[in-house]
């Protein structure tokens, strides 16, 4: 299994290079480049040209990218054009809230989604139909609408949870948890809907297969058939949707962080984008991609464990 | 928990037979029924006929139309402030109230919608045009191009859309047109995937292969055969992408990067209203509701279209309907003899303790889309004595497998079973799941027809067998492992200690069937139901598996129901044969009797058509015509249209299964007058 995982790592590295290169390209091709951002609208052409050559912006694009990549692999992502702070430092400061948010949302989304999906694959009454419709609506309603609804109920009307801010887990686990309840719910509603739907479809398909009939007819317990045999066979399809859902969660986190004033990577991205702080924008984009790559790797491992056809060809 | 497994979708007759896994020809019938172009018309039809999608379409047309003519119908300008009338609720002058600057919310929604919808339109058109065209080319021509494009789409799909948009926003001075253009490009990746997969699927279908071999050019094939089939995919994808684009556009608006203040946009309205949520929550309500309903409308249209495309009618719970009395079922059976009549005249079917299994008047019906019931198996009665091997014989589509599965109560849950199944005098069918739990595995075991799909695909073979050993025999882990190894040796698997560590996909069909037999033996049953256990195997392996079953049967004096269409198997293994035709038993006789002097013309015809009994140099004997599918059965004898002995009386009334002098039973009014001899 280890060689298989190493191969997956090798395959995912080009993704990092591709994303950083495309972002780099986008950021360099446009008029508002770094020199302009630093000097502002009133700079003279002479000043601009001088700073451009000082920053190395006159060199060919590929050379510039190569330099950036060479520094990046050693952990040097440059300095923010606005604050002068090293980008890697800014990222390190703000990664924890985002990780807490998306990891919790993924866990809540997967657990609730899979449970809901299994249940509705096995039942067909009014409750099951209601749950199917509910998860459909959950899938469609934008996260920020859910977030604002939650704020209206739990913060403005009931005063039971904080409206915004983030407390690190080291500072106070209770406050950390309280600060994340609403953001995590708002972010995971959509994920629950998608995962529940995929789980239901996959379970229904597996449960109509011949081996289920053989297991039932030979007296295996209902519990074991559903949770051991069918779920493991269905998990192969469910895992692939979880990867897609995670990418969506990262986009969602940008907005949810902004609503709940959580100082995470999403807020950093919004701020960097508004200030045209190019090294910071690039750094945030790369760290989001690293998160995607890491999650996909983790899912690949789970996938291999669930699907013996890969590890035991 | 119930033991019912299948989906809540209503399933047509073909699907039901297919789900019961019995009989190849019926499944084929169902496929023939759906013409290749049907789904495309189905999508539009479904969108127009389902109330949810009609409402969704009306809502979309209404909102888009109102936004288009906003300058004509908006009561105020989008930026017209009135600081004397802030945070007002709905009133006659402000239908949806006012925001924190006293601006009319309805007017701002109408003007803001123009920005939102033009962005959605741009992104959707780009995503769908780009994704579909590249997807079709990639899926049709395959090759290196396909590989490269697929990797690119994989990369695009693993980038969080909003993060890339923020990078673009940083350098384009937040130009919404460029941003939505980028959204279109990013969203073209999932569209590409769907179209590529759909094209691949159509490409492999027979009529396309035929068109290619007959020399049609690629362009002509694409235009005539592939594109028309992808129309429904286009509808689905457009709706899905529009909903995604809308959510993204509104998200950008929320981050204030779609329009410059004070111009209105839906996302910007939500953003502004959320700042003043403590003062008044009202300004949030109209934009949130309009956004949610519009996204929902797009998703619903996509969902309805998708269901129509895959041929499902969503969420109808036909399985929960009660099994209706026979008179309400297919009219062909209206005149079927009553239960009492059948049993009275069939003295051989009286369950006693020495009878291993007794079926009395077992019928299986599945709900149809039209709301009626379709009877697949109709009033089956027969019994199996202790240690007796009974062959259940018939053509594909006769209902053999459905009967076998009905005995163990493992049909899909929408199938309704009536009648009585007695195991050593204990009623199973009416005893429900509780009665079945006591016998499945422990008393009655099951061997299926396709060994390659009969084993749990994700567990080691030893684990699955041991699980049943532990459950049925109540032994510990270690002991179960030992018994498992013995069982694997007993079914003549070489190297049990190696086989038990393998997964199902690593072994051959013959080995898999031995493992299934080991599973069946785990609870030391005294009756085995084997549903065409050798059909899917190679001829030499067939003999081995059959020999194994026979020797196990003798060693343990097992009773066995052997479903088969192979007369050779019947002759080699069985004591008695029950012949089925179109869902009914037509003859029940000892093997000797049926081989020397079959009483029913169908048994005789089936015997003559057996490849083993053909004469060299003679034409292969076949039975002309085919088994009438359930639902279109003749009112008289069901075999009459194919029978050489048919007289008018055969077709006037249903024929009963009556005992005869030889100790068997036969369903033919001419059984005593026509002498049938098998060559």
PDB file of C-alpha atoms in Angstrom, chain B residues 231-354:
ATOM      1  CA  UNK B 231     -30.121  16.785 -25.455  1.00  0.00           C
ATOM      2  CA  UNK B 232     -31.413  15.693 -22.091  1.00  0.00           C
ATOM      3  CA  UNK B 233     -27.923  15.897 -20.591  1.00  0.00           C
ATOM      4  CA  UNK B 234     -27.759  19.468 -21.833  1.00  0.00           C
ATOM      5  CA  UNK B 235     -30.983  20.376 -20.037  1.00  0.00           C
ATOM      6  CA  UNK B 236     -29.790  18.831 -16.785  1.00  0.00           C
ATOM      7  CA  UNK B 237     -26.356  20.416 -16.910  1.00  0.00           C
ATOM      8  CA  UNK B 238     -27.641  23.869 -17.842  1.00  0.00           C
ATOM      9  CA  UNK B 239     -29.914  23.882 -14.819  1.00  0.00           C
ATOM     10  CA  UNK B 240     -27.237  22.552 -12.464  1.00  0.00           C
ATOM     11  CA  UNK B 241     -24.590  24.984 -13.671  1.00  0.00           C
ATOM     12  CA  UNK B 242     -27.011  27.917 -13.535  1.00  0.00           C
ATOM     13  CA  UNK B 243     -27.696  27.182  -9.874  1.00  0.00           C
ATOM     14  CA  UNK B 244     -23.961  26.930  -9.108  1.00  0.00           C
ATOM     15  CA  UNK B 245     -23.232  30.135 -11.035  1.00  0.00           C
ATOM     16  CA  UNK B 246     -26.005  31.929  -9.177  1.00  0.00           C
ATOM     17  CA  UNK B 247     -24.638  30.872  -5.782  1.00  0.00           C
ATOM     18  CA  UNK B 248     -21.140  31.970  -6.843  1.00  0.00           C
ATOM     19  CA  UNK B 249     -22.347  35.293  -8.233  1.00  0.00           C
ATOM     20  CA  UNK B 250     -24.299  36.065  -5.077  1.00  0.00           C
ATOM     21  CA  UNK B 251     -21.293  35.017  -2.992  1.00  0.00           C
ATOM     22  CA  UNK B 252     -19.116  37.496  -4.887  1.00  0.00           C
ATOM     23  CA  UNK B 253     -21.820  40.070  -4.286  1.00  0.00           C
ATOM     24  CA  UNK B 254     -21.729  39.293  -0.598  1.00  0.00           C
ATOM     25  CA  UNK B 255     -17.981  39.998  -0.608  1.00  0.00           C
ATOM     26  CA  UNK B 256     -18.807  43.274  -2.416  1.00  0.00           C
ATOM     27  CA  UNK B 257     -16.867  42.450  -5.535  1.00  0.00           C
ATOM     28  CA  UNK B 258     -19.617  42.407  -8.128  1.00  0.00           C
ATOM     29  CA  UNK B 259     -20.817  45.981  -8.410  1.00  0.00           C
ATOM     30  CA  UNK B 260     -19.607  49.282  -7.024  1.00  0.00           C
ATOM     31  CA  UNK B 261     -21.746  50.807  -4.304  1.00  0.00           C
ATOM     32  CA  UNK B 262     -24.354  52.178  -4.308  1.00  0.00           C
ATOM     33  CA  UNK B 263     -25.546  50.101  -7.303  1.00  0.00           C
ATOM     34  CA  UNK B 264     -27.691  47.155  -6.234  1.00  0.00           C
ATOM     35  CA  UNK B 265     -26.932  43.454  -6.561  1.00  0.00           C
ATOM     36  CA  UNK B 266     -28.583  40.548  -4.746  1.00  0.00           C
ATOM     37  CA  UNK B 267     -25.441  39.530  -2.883  1.00  0.00           C
ATOM     38  CA  UNK B 268     -24.635  43.134  -2.053  1.00  0.00           C
ATOM     39  CA  UNK B 269     -28.144  43.613  -0.613  1.00  0.00           C
ATOM     40  CA  UNK B 270     -27.664  40.613   1.683  1.00  0.00           C
ATOM     41  CA  UNK B 271     -24.257  41.920   2.707  1.00  0.00           C
ATOM     42  CA  UNK B 272     -25.576  45.391   3.509  1.00  0.00           C
ATOM     43  CA  UNK B 273     -28.586  44.003   5.361  1.00  0.00           C
ATOM     44  CA  UNK B 274     -26.408  41.700   7.448  1.00  0.00           C
ATOM     45  CA  UNK B 275     -24.526  44.741   8.773  1.00  0.00           C
ATOM     46  CA  UNK B 276     -27.728  46.084  10.294  1.00  0.00           C
ATOM     47  CA  UNK B 277     -29.188  42.792  11.492  1.00  0.00           C
ATOM     48  CA  UNK B 278     -29.347  44.047  15.107  1.00  0.00           C
ATOM     49  CA  UNK B 279     -31.364  47.111  14.118  1.00  0.00           C
ATOM     50  CA  UNK B 280     -33.771  45.353  11.800  1.00  0.00           C
ATOM     51  CA  UNK B 281     -33.714  41.909  10.238  1.00  0.00           C
ATOM     52  CA  UNK B 282     -36.328  42.803   7.641  1.00  0.00           C
ATOM     53  CA  UNK B 283     -34.081  44.029   4.787  1.00  0.00           C
ATOM     54  CA  UNK B 284     -32.469  40.580   4.812  1.00  0.00           C
ATOM     55  CA  UNK B 285     -35.710  38.727   4.248  1.00  0.00           C
ATOM     56  CA  UNK B 286     -36.693  39.633   0.658  1.00  0.00           C
ATOM     57  CA  UNK B 287     -33.249  39.120  -0.956  1.00  0.00           C
ATOM     58  CA  UNK B 288     -32.598  35.908   1.035  1.00  0.00           C
ATOM     59  CA  UNK B 289     -35.951  34.451   0.003  1.00  0.00           C
ATOM     60  CA  UNK B 290     -35.630  35.485  -3.646  1.00  0.00           C
ATOM     61  CA  UNK B 291     -32.081  34.072  -3.860  1.00  0.00           C
ATOM     62  CA  UNK B 292     -33.039  30.812  -2.151  1.00  0.00           C
ATOM     63  CA  UNK B 293     -36.128  30.282  -4.287  1.00  0.00           C
ATOM     64  CA  UNK B 294     -34.249  31.027  -7.499  1.00  0.00           C
ATOM     65  CA  UNK B 295     -31.413  28.610  -6.651  1.00  0.00           C
ATOM     66  CA  UNK B 296     -34.001  26.018  -5.626  1.00  0.00           C
ATOM     67  CA  UNK B 297     -35.893  26.520  -8.892  1.00  0.00           C
ATOM     68  CA  UNK B 298     -32.759  25.840 -10.951  1.00  0.00           C
ATOM     69  CA  UNK B 299     -31.890  22.777  -8.833  1.00  0.00           C
ATOM     70  CA  UNK B 300     -35.419  21.405  -9.027  1.00  0.00           C
ATOM     71  CA  UNK B 301     -35.497  21.711 -12.811  1.00  0.00           C
ATOM     72  CA  UNK B 302     -32.136  19.941 -12.949  1.00  0.00           C
ATOM     73  CA  UNK B 303     -33.383  17.226 -10.626  1.00  0.00           C
ATOM     74  CA  UNK B 304     -36.650  16.584 -12.464  1.00  0.00           C
ATOM     75  CA  UNK B 305     -34.801  16.504 -15.791  1.00  0.00           C
ATOM     76  CA  UNK B 306     -32.214  14.127 -14.360  1.00  0.00           C
ATOM     77  CA  UNK B 307     -34.915  11.788 -13.074  1.00  0.00           C
ATOM     78  CA  UNK B 308     -36.663  11.828 -16.425  1.00  0.00           C
ATOM     79  CA  UNK B 309     -33.364  11.135 -18.142  1.00  0.00           C
ATOM     80  CA  UNK B 310     -32.522   8.120 -16.029  1.00  0.00           C
ATOM     81  CA  UNK B 311     -36.094   6.905 -16.392  1.00  0.00           C
ATOM     82  CA  UNK B 312     -37.207   7.219 -12.831  1.00  0.00           C
ATOM     83  CA  UNK B 313     -40.395   8.591 -11.425  1.00  0.00           C
ATOM     84  CA  UNK B 314     -39.304   9.930  -8.117  1.00  0.00           C
ATOM     85  CA  UNK B 315     -40.566   9.069  -4.728  1.00  0.00           C
ATOM     86  CA  UNK B 316     -43.648   6.983  -5.458  1.00  0.00           C
ATOM     87  CA  UNK B 317     -44.073   4.426  -2.740  1.00  0.00           C
ATOM     88  CA  UNK B 318     -45.699   1.637  -4.620  1.00  0.00           C
ATOM     89  CA  UNK B 319     -44.057  -0.954  -2.403  1.00  0.00           C
ATOM     90  CA  UNK B 320     -46.184   0.039   0.556  1.00  0.00           C
ATOM     91  CA  UNK B 321     -49.459  -0.723  -1.147  1.00  0.00           C
ATOM     92  CA  UNK B 322     -51.269  -3.736   0.126  1.00  0.00           C
ATOM     93  CA  UNK B 323     -51.317  -6.802  -2.021  1.00  0.00           C
ATOM     94  CA  UNK B 324     -54.674  -6.657  -3.665  1.00  0.00           C
ATOM     95  CA  UNK B 325     -56.919  -9.666  -4.092  1.00  0.00           C
ATOM     96  CA  UNK B 326     -56.406 -11.577  -7.291  1.00  0.00           C
ATOM     97  CA  UNK B 327     -59.599 -10.280  -8.880  1.00  0.00           C
ATOM     98  CA  UNK B 328     -58.115  -6.776  -8.965  1.00  0.00           C
ATOM     99  CA  UNK B 329     -54.941  -7.943 -10.556  1.00  0.00           C
ATOM    100  CA  UNK B 330     -54.390  -8.527 -14.220  1.00  0.00           C
ATOM    101  CA  UNK B 331     -57.756  -9.462 -15.642  1.00  0.00           C
ATOM    102  CA  UNK B 332     -56.289 -12.527 -17.242  1.00  0.00           C
ATOM    103  CA  UNK B 333     -56.284 -14.131 -13.819  1.00  0.00           C
ATOM    104  CA  UNK B 334     -59.761 -13.082 -12.837  1.00  0.00           C
ATOM    105  CA  UNK B 335     -61.133 -16.533 -13.452  1.00  0.00           C
ATOM    106  CA  UNK B 336     -58.319 -18.315 -11.671  1.00  0.00           C
ATOM    107  CA  UNK B 337     -59.524 -21.163  -9.478  1.00  0.00           C
ATOM    108  CA  UNK B 338     -59.938 -20.141  -5.866  1.00  0.00           C
ATOM    109  CA  UNK B 339     -57.414 -21.187  -3.259  1.00  0.00           C
ATOM    110  CA  UNK B 340     -59.695 -23.830  -1.801  1.00  0.00           C
ATOM    111  CA  UNK B 341     -60.346 -25.423  -5.151  1.00  0.00           C
ATOM    112  CA  UNK B 342     -56.684 -25.746  -5.973  1.00  0.00           C
ATOM    113  CA  UNK B 343     -55.718 -27.356  -2.703  1.00  0.00           C
ATOM    114  CA  UNK B 344     -58.742 -29.658  -2.499  1.00  0.00           C
ATOM    115  CA  UNK B 345     -57.961 -31.206  -5.813  1.00  0.00           C
ATOM    116  CA  UNK B 346     -54.273 -31.416  -5.167  1.00  0.00           C
ATOM    117  CA  UNK B 347     -54.024 -33.984  -2.427  1.00  0.00           C
ATOM    118  CA  UNK B 348     -50.270 -34.304  -2.776  1.00  0.00           C
ATOM    119  CA  UNK B 349     -49.789 -30.814  -1.386  1.00  0.00           C
ATOM    120  CA  UNK B 350     -50.639 -31.275   2.272  1.00  0.00           C
ATOM    121  CA  UNK B 351     -47.750 -30.155   4.407  1.00  0.00           C
ATOM    122  CA  UNK B 352     -46.808 -32.698   7.000  1.00  0.00           C
ATOM    123  CA  UNK B 353     -43.789 -32.826   9.270  1.00  0.00           C
ATOM    124  CA  UNK B 354     -42.034 -35.140   6.863  1.00  0.00           C
TER     125      UNK B 354
END
